[in-house]
Short mmCIF file of N, CA and C in Angstrom, two decimals:
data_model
loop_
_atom_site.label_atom_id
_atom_site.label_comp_id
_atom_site.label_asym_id
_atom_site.label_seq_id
_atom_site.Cartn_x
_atom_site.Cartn_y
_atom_site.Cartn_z
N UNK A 998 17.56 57.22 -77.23
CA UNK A 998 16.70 56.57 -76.27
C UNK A 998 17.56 55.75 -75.31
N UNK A 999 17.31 55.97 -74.40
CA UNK A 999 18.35 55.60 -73.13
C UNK A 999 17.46 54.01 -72.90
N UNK A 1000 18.14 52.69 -72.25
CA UNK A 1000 17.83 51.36 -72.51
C UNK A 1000 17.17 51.43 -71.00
N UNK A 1001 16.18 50.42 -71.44
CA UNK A 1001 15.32 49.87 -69.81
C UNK A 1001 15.99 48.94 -69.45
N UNK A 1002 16.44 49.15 -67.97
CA UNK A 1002 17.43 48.45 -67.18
C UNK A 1002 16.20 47.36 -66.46
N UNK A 1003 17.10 46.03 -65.97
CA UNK A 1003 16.06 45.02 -65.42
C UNK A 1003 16.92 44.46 -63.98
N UNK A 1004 16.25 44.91 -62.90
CA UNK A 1004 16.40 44.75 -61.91
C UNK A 1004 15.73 43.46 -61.13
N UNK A 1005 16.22 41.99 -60.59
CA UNK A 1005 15.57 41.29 -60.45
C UNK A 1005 14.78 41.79 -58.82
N UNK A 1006 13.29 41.29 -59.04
CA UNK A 1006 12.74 41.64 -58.12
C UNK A 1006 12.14 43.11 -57.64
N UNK A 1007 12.78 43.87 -59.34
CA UNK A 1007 11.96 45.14 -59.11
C UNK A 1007 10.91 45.42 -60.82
N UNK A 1008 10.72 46.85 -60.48
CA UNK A 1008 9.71 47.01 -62.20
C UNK A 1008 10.55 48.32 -62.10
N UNK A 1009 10.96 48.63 -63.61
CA UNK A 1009 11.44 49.21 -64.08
C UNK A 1009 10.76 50.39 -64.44
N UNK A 1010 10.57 51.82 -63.34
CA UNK A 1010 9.56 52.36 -64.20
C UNK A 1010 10.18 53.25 -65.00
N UNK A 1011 11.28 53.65 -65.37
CA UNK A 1011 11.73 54.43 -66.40
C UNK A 1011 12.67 55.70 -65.91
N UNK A 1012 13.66 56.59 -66.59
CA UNK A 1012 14.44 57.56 -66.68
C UNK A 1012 13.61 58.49 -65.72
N UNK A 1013 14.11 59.58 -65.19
CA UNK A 1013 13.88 60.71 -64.62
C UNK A 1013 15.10 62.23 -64.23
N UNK A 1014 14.56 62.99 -64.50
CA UNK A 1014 15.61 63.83 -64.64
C UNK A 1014 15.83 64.44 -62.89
N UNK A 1015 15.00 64.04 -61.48
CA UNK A 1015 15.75 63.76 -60.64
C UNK A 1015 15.55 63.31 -59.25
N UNK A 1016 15.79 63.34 -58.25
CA UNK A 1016 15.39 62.19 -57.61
C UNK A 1016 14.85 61.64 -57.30
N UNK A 1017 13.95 63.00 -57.04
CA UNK A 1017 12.47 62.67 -55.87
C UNK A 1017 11.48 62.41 -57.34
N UNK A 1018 10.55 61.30 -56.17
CA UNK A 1018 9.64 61.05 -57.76
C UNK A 1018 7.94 60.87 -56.42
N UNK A 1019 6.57 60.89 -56.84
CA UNK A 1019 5.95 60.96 -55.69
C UNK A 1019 5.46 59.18 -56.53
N UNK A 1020 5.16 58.55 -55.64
CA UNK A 1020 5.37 57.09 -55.98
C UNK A 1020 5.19 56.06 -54.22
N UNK A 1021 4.94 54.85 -54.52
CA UNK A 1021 5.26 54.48 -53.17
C UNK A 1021 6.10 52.95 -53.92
N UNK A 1022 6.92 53.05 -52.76
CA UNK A 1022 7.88 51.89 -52.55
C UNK A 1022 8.63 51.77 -53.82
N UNK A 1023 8.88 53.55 -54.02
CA UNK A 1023 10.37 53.51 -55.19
C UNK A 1023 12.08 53.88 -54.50
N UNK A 1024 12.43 53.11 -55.14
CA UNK A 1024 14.06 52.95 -55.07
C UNK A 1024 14.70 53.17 -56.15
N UNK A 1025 15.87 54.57 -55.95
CA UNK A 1025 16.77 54.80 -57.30
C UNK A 1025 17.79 53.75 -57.04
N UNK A 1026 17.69 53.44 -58.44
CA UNK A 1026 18.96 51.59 -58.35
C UNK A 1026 19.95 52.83 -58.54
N UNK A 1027 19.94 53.30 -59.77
CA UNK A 1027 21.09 53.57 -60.77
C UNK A 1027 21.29 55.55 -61.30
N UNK A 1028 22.05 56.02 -61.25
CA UNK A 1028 22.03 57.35 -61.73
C UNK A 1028 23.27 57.34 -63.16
N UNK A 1029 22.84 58.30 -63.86
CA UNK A 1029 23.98 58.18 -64.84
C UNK A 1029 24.08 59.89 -65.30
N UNK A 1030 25.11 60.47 -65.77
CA UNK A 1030 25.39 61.70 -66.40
C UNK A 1030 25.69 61.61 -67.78
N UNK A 1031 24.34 62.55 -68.74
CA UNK A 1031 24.06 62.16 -70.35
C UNK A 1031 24.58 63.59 -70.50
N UNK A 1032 25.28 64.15 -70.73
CA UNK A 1032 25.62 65.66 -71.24
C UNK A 1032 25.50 66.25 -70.15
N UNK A 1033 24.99 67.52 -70.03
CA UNK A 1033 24.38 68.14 -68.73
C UNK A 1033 23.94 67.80 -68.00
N UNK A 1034 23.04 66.65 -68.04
CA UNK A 1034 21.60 65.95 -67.22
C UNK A 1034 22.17 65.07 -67.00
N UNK A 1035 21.94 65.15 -65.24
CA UNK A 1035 21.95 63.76 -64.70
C UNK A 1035 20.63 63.02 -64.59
N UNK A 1036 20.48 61.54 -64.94
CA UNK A 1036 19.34 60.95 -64.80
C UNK A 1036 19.44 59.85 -64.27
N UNK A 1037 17.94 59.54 -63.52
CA UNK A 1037 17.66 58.67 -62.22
C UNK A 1037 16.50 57.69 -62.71
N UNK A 1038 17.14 56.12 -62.78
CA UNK A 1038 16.61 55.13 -62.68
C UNK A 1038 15.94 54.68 -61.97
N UNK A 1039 14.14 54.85 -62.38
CA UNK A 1039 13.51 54.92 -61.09
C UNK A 1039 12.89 53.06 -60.82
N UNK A 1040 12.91 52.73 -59.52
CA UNK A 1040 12.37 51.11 -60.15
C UNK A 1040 11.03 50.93 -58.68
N UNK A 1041 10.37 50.22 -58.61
CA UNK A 1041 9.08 49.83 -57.85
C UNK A 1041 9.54 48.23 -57.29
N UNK A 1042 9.74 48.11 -56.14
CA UNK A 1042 9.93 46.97 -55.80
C UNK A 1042 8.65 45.91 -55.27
N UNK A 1043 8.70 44.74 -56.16
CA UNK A 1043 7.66 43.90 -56.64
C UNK A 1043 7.22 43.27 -55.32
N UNK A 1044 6.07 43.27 -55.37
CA UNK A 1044 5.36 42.46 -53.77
C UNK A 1044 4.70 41.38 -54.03
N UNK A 1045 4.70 40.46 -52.95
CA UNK A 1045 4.39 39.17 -52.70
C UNK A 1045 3.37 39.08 -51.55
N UNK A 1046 3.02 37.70 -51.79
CA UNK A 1046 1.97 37.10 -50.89
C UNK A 1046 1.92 36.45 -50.01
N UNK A 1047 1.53 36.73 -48.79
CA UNK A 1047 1.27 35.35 -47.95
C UNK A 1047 0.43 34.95 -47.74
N UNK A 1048 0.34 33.45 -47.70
CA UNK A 1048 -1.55 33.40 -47.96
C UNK A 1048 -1.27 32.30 -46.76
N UNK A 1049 -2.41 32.65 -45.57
CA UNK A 1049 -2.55 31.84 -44.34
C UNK A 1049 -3.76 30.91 -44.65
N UNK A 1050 -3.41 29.76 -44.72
CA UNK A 1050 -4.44 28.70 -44.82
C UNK A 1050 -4.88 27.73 -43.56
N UNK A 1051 -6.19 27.72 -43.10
CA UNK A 1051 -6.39 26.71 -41.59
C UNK A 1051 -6.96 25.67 -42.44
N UNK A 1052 -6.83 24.62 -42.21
CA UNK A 1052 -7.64 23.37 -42.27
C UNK A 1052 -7.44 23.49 -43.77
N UNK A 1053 -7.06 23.86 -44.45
CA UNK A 1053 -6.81 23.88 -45.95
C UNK A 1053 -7.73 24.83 -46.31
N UNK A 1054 -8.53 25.79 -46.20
CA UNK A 1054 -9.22 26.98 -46.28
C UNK A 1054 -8.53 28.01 -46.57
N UNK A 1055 -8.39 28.94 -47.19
CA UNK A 1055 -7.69 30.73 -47.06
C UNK A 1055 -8.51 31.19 -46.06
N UNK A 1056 -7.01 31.30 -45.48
CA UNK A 1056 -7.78 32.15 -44.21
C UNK A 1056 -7.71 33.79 -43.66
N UNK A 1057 -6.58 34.05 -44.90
CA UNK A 1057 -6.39 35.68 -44.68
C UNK A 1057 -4.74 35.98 -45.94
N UNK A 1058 -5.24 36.97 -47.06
CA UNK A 1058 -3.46 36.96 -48.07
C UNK A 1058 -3.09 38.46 -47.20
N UNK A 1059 -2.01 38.02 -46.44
CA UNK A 1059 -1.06 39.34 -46.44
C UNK A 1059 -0.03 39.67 -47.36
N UNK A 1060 0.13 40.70 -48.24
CA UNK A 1060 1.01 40.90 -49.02
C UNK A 1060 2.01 42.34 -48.16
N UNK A 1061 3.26 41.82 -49.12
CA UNK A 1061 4.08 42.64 -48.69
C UNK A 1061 5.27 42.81 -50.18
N UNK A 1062 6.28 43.82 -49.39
CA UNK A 1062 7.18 44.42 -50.75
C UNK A 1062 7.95 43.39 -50.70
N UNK A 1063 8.97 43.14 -51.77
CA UNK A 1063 10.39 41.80 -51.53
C UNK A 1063 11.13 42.41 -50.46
N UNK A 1064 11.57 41.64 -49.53
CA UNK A 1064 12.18 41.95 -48.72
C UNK A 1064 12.27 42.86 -47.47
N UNK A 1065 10.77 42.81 -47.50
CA UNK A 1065 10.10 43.86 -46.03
C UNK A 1065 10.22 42.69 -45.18
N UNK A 1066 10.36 43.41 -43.90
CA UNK A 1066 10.19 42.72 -42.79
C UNK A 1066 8.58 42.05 -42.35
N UNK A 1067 8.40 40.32 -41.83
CA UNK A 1067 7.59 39.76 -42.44
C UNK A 1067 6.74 39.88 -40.31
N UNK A 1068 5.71 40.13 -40.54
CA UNK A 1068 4.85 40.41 -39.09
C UNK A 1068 3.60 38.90 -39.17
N UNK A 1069 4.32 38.25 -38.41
CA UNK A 1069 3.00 36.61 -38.71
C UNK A 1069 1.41 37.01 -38.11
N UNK A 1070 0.98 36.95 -38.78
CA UNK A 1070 -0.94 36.82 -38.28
C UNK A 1070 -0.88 36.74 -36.89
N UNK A 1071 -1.73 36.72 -35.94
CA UNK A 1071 -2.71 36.61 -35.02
C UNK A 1071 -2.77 34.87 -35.25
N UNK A 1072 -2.16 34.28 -34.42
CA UNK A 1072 -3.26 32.39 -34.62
C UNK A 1072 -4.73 33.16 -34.31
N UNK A 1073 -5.76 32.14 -35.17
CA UNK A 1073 -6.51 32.22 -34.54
C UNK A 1073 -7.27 31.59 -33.72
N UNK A 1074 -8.58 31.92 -32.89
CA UNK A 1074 -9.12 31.02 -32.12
C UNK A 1074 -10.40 30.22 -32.49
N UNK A 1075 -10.82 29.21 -31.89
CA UNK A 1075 -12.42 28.81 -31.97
C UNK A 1075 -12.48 27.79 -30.58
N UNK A 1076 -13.54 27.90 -30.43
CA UNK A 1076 -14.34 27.21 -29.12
C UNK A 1076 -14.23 26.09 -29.29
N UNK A 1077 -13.65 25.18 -28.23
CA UNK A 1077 -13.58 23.82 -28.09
C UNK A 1077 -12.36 23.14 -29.13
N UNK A 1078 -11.11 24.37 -29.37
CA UNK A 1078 -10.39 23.65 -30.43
C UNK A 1078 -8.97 23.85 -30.14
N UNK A 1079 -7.67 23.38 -30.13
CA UNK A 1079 -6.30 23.92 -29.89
C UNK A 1079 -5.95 23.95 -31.38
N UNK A 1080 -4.99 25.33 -31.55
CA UNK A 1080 -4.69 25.99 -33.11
C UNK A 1080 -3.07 25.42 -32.92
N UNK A 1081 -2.65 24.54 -33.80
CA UNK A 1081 -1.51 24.24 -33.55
C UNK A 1081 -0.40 24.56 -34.00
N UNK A 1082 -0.44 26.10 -34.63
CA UNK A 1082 0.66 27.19 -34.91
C UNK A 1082 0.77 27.20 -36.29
N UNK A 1083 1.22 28.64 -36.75
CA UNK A 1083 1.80 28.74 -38.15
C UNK A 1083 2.73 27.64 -38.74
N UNK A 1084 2.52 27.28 -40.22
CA UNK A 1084 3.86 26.36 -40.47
C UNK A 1084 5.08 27.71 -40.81
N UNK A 1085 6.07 26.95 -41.17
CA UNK A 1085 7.24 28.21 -41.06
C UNK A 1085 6.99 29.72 -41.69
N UNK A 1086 7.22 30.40 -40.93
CA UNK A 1086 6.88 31.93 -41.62
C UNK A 1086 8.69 32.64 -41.89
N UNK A 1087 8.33 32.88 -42.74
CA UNK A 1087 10.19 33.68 -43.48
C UNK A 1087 10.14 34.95 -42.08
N UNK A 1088 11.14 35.67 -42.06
CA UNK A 1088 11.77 36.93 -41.23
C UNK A 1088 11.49 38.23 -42.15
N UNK A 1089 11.53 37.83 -43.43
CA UNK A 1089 11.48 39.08 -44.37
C UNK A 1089 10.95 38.29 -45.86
N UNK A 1090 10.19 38.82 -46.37
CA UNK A 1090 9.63 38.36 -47.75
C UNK A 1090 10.94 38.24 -48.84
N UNK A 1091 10.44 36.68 -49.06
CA UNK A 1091 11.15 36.40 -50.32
C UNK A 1091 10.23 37.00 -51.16
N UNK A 1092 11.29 36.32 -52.94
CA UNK A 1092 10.74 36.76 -53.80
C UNK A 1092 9.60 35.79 -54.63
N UNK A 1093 8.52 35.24 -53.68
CA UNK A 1093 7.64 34.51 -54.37
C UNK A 1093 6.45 34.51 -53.10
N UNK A 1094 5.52 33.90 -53.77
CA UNK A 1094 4.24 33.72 -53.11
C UNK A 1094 4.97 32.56 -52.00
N UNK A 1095 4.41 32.65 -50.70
CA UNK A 1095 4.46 31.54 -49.68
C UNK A 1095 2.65 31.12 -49.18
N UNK A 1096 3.04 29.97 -48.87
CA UNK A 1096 1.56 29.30 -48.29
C UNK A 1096 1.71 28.93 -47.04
N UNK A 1097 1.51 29.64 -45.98
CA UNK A 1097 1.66 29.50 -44.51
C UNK A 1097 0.01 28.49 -44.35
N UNK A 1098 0.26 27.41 -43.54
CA UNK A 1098 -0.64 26.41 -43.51
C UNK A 1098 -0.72 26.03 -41.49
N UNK A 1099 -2.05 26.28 -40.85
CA UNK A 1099 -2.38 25.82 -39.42
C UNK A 1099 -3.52 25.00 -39.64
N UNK A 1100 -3.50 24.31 -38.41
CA UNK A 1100 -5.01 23.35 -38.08
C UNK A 1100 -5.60 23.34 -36.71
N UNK A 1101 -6.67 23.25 -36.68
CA UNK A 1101 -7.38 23.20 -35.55
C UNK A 1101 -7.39 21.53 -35.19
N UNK A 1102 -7.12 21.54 -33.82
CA UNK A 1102 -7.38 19.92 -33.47
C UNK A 1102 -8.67 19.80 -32.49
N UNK A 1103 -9.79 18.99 -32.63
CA UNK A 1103 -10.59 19.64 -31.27
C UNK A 1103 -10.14 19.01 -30.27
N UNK A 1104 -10.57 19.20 -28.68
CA UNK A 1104 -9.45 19.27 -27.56
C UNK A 1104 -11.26 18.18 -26.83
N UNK A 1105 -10.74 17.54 -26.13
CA UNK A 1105 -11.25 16.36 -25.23
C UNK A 1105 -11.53 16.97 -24.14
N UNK A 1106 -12.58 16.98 -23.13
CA UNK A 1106 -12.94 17.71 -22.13
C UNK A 1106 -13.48 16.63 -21.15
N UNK A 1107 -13.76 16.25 -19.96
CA UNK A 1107 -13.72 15.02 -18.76
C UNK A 1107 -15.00 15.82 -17.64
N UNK A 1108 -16.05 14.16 -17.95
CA UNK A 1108 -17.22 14.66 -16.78
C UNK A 1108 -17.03 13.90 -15.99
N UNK A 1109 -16.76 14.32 -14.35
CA UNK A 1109 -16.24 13.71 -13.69
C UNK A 1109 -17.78 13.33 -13.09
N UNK A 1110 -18.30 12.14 -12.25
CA UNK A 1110 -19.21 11.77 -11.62
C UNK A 1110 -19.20 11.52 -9.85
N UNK A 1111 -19.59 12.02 -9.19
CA UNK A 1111 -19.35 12.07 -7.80
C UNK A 1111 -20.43 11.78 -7.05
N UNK A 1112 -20.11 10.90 -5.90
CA UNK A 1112 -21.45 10.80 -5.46
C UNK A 1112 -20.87 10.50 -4.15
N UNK A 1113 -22.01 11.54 -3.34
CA UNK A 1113 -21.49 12.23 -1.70
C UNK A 1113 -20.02 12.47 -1.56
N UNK A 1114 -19.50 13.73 -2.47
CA UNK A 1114 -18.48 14.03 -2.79
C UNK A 1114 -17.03 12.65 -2.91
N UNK A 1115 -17.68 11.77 -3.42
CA UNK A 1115 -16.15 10.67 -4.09
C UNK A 1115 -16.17 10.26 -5.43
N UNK A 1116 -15.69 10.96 -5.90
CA UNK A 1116 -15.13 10.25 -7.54
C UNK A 1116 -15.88 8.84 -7.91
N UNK A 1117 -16.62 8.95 -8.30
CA UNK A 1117 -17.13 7.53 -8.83
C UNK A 1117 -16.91 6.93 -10.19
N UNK A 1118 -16.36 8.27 -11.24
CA UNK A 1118 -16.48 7.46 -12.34
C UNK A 1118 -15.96 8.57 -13.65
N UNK A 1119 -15.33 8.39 -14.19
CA UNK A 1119 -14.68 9.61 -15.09
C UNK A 1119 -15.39 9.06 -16.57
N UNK A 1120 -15.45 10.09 -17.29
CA UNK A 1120 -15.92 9.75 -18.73
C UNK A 1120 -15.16 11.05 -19.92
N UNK A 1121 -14.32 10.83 -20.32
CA UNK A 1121 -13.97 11.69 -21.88
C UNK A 1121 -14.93 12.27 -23.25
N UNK A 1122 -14.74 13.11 -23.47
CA UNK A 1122 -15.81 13.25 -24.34
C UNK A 1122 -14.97 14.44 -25.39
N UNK A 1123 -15.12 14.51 -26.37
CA UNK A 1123 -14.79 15.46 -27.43
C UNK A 1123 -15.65 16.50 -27.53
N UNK A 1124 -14.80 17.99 -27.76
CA UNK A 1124 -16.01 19.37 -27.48
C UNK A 1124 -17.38 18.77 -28.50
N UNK A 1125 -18.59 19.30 -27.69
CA UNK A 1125 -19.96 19.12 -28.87
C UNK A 1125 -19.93 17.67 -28.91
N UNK A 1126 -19.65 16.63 -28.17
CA UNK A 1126 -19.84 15.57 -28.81
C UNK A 1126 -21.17 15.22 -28.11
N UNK A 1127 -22.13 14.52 -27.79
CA UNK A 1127 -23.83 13.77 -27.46
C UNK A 1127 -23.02 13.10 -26.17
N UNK A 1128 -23.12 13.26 -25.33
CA UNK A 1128 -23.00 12.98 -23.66
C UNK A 1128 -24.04 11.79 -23.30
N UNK A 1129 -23.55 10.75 -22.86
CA UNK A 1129 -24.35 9.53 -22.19
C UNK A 1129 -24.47 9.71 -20.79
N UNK A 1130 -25.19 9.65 -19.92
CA UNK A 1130 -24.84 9.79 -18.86
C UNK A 1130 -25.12 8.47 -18.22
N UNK A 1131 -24.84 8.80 -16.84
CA UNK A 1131 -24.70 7.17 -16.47
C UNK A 1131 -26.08 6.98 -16.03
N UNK A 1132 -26.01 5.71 -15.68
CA UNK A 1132 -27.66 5.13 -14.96
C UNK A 1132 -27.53 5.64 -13.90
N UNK A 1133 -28.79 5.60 -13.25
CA UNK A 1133 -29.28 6.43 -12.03
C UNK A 1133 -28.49 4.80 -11.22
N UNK A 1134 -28.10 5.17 -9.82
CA UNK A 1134 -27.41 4.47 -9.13
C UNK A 1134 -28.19 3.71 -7.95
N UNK A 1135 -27.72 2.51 -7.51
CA UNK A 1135 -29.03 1.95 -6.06
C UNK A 1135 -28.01 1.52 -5.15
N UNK A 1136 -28.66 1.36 -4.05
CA UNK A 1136 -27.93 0.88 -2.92
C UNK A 1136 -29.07 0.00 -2.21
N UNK A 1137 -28.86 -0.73 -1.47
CA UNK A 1137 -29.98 -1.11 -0.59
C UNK A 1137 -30.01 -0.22 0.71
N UNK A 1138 -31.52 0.14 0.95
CA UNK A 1138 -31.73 1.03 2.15
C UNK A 1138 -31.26 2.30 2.13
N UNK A 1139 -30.97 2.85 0.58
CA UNK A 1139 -30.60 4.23 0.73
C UNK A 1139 -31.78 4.34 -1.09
N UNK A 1140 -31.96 5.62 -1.01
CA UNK A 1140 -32.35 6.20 -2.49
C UNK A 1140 -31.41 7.32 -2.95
N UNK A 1141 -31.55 7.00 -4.08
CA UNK A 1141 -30.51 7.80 -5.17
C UNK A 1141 -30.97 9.22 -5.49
N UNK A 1142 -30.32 10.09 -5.49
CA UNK A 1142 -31.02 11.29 -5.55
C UNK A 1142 -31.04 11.94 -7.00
N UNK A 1143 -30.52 11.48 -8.15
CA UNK A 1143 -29.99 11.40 -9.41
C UNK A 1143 -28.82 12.15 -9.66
N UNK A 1144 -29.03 12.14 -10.85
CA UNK A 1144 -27.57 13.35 -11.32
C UNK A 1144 -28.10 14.69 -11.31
N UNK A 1145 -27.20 15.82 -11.31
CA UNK A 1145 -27.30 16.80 -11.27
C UNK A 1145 -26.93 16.97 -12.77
N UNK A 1146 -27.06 18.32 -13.03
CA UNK A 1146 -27.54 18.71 -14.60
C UNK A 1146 -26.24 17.62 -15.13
N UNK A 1147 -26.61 17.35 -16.17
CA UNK A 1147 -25.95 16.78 -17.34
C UNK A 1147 -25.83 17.07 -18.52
N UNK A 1148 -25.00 17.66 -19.25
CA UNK A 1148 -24.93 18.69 -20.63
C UNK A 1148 -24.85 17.27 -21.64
N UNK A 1149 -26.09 17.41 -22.98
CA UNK A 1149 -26.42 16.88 -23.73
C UNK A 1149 -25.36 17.05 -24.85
N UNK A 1150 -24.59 18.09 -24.86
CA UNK A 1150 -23.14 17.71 -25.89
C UNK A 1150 -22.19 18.48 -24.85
N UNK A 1151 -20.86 17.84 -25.07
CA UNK A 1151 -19.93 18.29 -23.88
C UNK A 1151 -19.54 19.66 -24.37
N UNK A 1152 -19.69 20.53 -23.47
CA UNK A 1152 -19.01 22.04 -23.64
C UNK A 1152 -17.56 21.91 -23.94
N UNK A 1153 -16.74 23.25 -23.83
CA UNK A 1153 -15.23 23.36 -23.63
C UNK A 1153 -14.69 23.77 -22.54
N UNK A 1154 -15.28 22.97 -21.53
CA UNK A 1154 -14.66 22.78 -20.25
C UNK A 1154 -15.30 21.42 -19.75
N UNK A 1155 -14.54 20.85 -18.70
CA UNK A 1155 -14.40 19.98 -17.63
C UNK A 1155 -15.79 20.19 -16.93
N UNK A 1156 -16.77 19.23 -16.78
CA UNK A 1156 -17.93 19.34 -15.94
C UNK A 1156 -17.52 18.15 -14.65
N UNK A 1157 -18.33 18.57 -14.24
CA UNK A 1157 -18.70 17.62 -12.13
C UNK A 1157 -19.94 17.39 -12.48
N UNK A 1158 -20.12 16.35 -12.00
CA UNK A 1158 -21.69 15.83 -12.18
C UNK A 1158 -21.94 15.35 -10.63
N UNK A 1159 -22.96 15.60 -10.04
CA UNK A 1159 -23.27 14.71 -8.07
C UNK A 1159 -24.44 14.40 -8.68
N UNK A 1160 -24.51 13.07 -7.64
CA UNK A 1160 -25.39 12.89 -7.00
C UNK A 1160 -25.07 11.82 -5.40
N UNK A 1161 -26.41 12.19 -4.73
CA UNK A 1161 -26.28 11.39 -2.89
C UNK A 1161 -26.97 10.16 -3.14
N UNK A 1162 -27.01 9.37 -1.83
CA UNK A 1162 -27.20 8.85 -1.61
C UNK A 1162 -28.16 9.47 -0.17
N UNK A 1163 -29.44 9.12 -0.09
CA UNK A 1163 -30.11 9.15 1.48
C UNK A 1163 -30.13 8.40 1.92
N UNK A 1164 -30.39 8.00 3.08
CA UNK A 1164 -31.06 6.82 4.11
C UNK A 1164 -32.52 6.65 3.93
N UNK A 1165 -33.09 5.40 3.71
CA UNK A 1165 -34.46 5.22 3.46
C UNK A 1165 -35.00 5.38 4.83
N UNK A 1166 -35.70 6.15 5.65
CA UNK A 1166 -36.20 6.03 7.42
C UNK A 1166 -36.99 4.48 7.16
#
């Protein structure tokens, strides 16, 4: 009985009398000549994990063989949020599980207020956050014409808000 050889980072699947074996992701380590017969050490090289986590969630396990060349995820996206990148991703799979870790930050968006086209008044707001809007405005001898639409939670973009001023006749 010929001895099971231990290859770190592979599985040992056993003797063969010759090369070709139908299998995936086998590698002959070792060949040896026993009398007549040459025989082929067939081994399976062991695969690992990458497990992409957002916000501390699993967010997708790519596995791969030891030492394949390593292809990083897709960031991904969501509305009203900046993804602030993979933490370090290897070039080629080691020989262990890795925990690739991103976060979403949500992103601040600005309603600007104008009235008879001049900047009157800026306000910040976080995506989805409940929007205040301002008081309706007075002048003497003019009327206020109000605001124009006003979004009740701020979208993920930059809004303009008008309103005029008339002359009272």
């Amino acid at each position: 009985t010929l001895p099971e050889l231990t290859v770190e980072d592979f599985v040992f699947l056993g003797w063969f009398d010759n090369a070709s074996f139908s299998g995936t992701a086998i590698t002959s380590i070792a060949a040896g000549s026993y009398g007549n017969l040459t025989l082929f050490a067939k081994f399976l090289v062991n695969t690992y994990d990458l497990q992409y986590y957002v916000d501390g969630v699993l967010h997708q396990t790519v596995t791969y063989a030891y030492q394949a060349e390593v292809t990083p995820l897709t960031e991904p996206s969501q509305t009203g949020y900046t993804f602030s990148g993979w933490s370090s991703i290897p070039s080629t799979m080691p020989a262990q599980n890795i925990r690739i870790d991103g976060t979403f930050t949500i992103n601040t968006y600005v309603i600007e207020y104008y009235v008879d086209d001049v900047l009157h008044e800026t306000m910040s707001y976080e995506y989805n956050a409940a929007v205040t809007s301002l008081p309706e405005l007075s002048q003497t001898g003019y009327a206020f014409s109000g605001w124009s639409s006003i979004p009740s939670n701020m979208p993920a973009q930059d809004v303009r808000v008008d309103g005029t001023f008339t002359l009272i006749a």
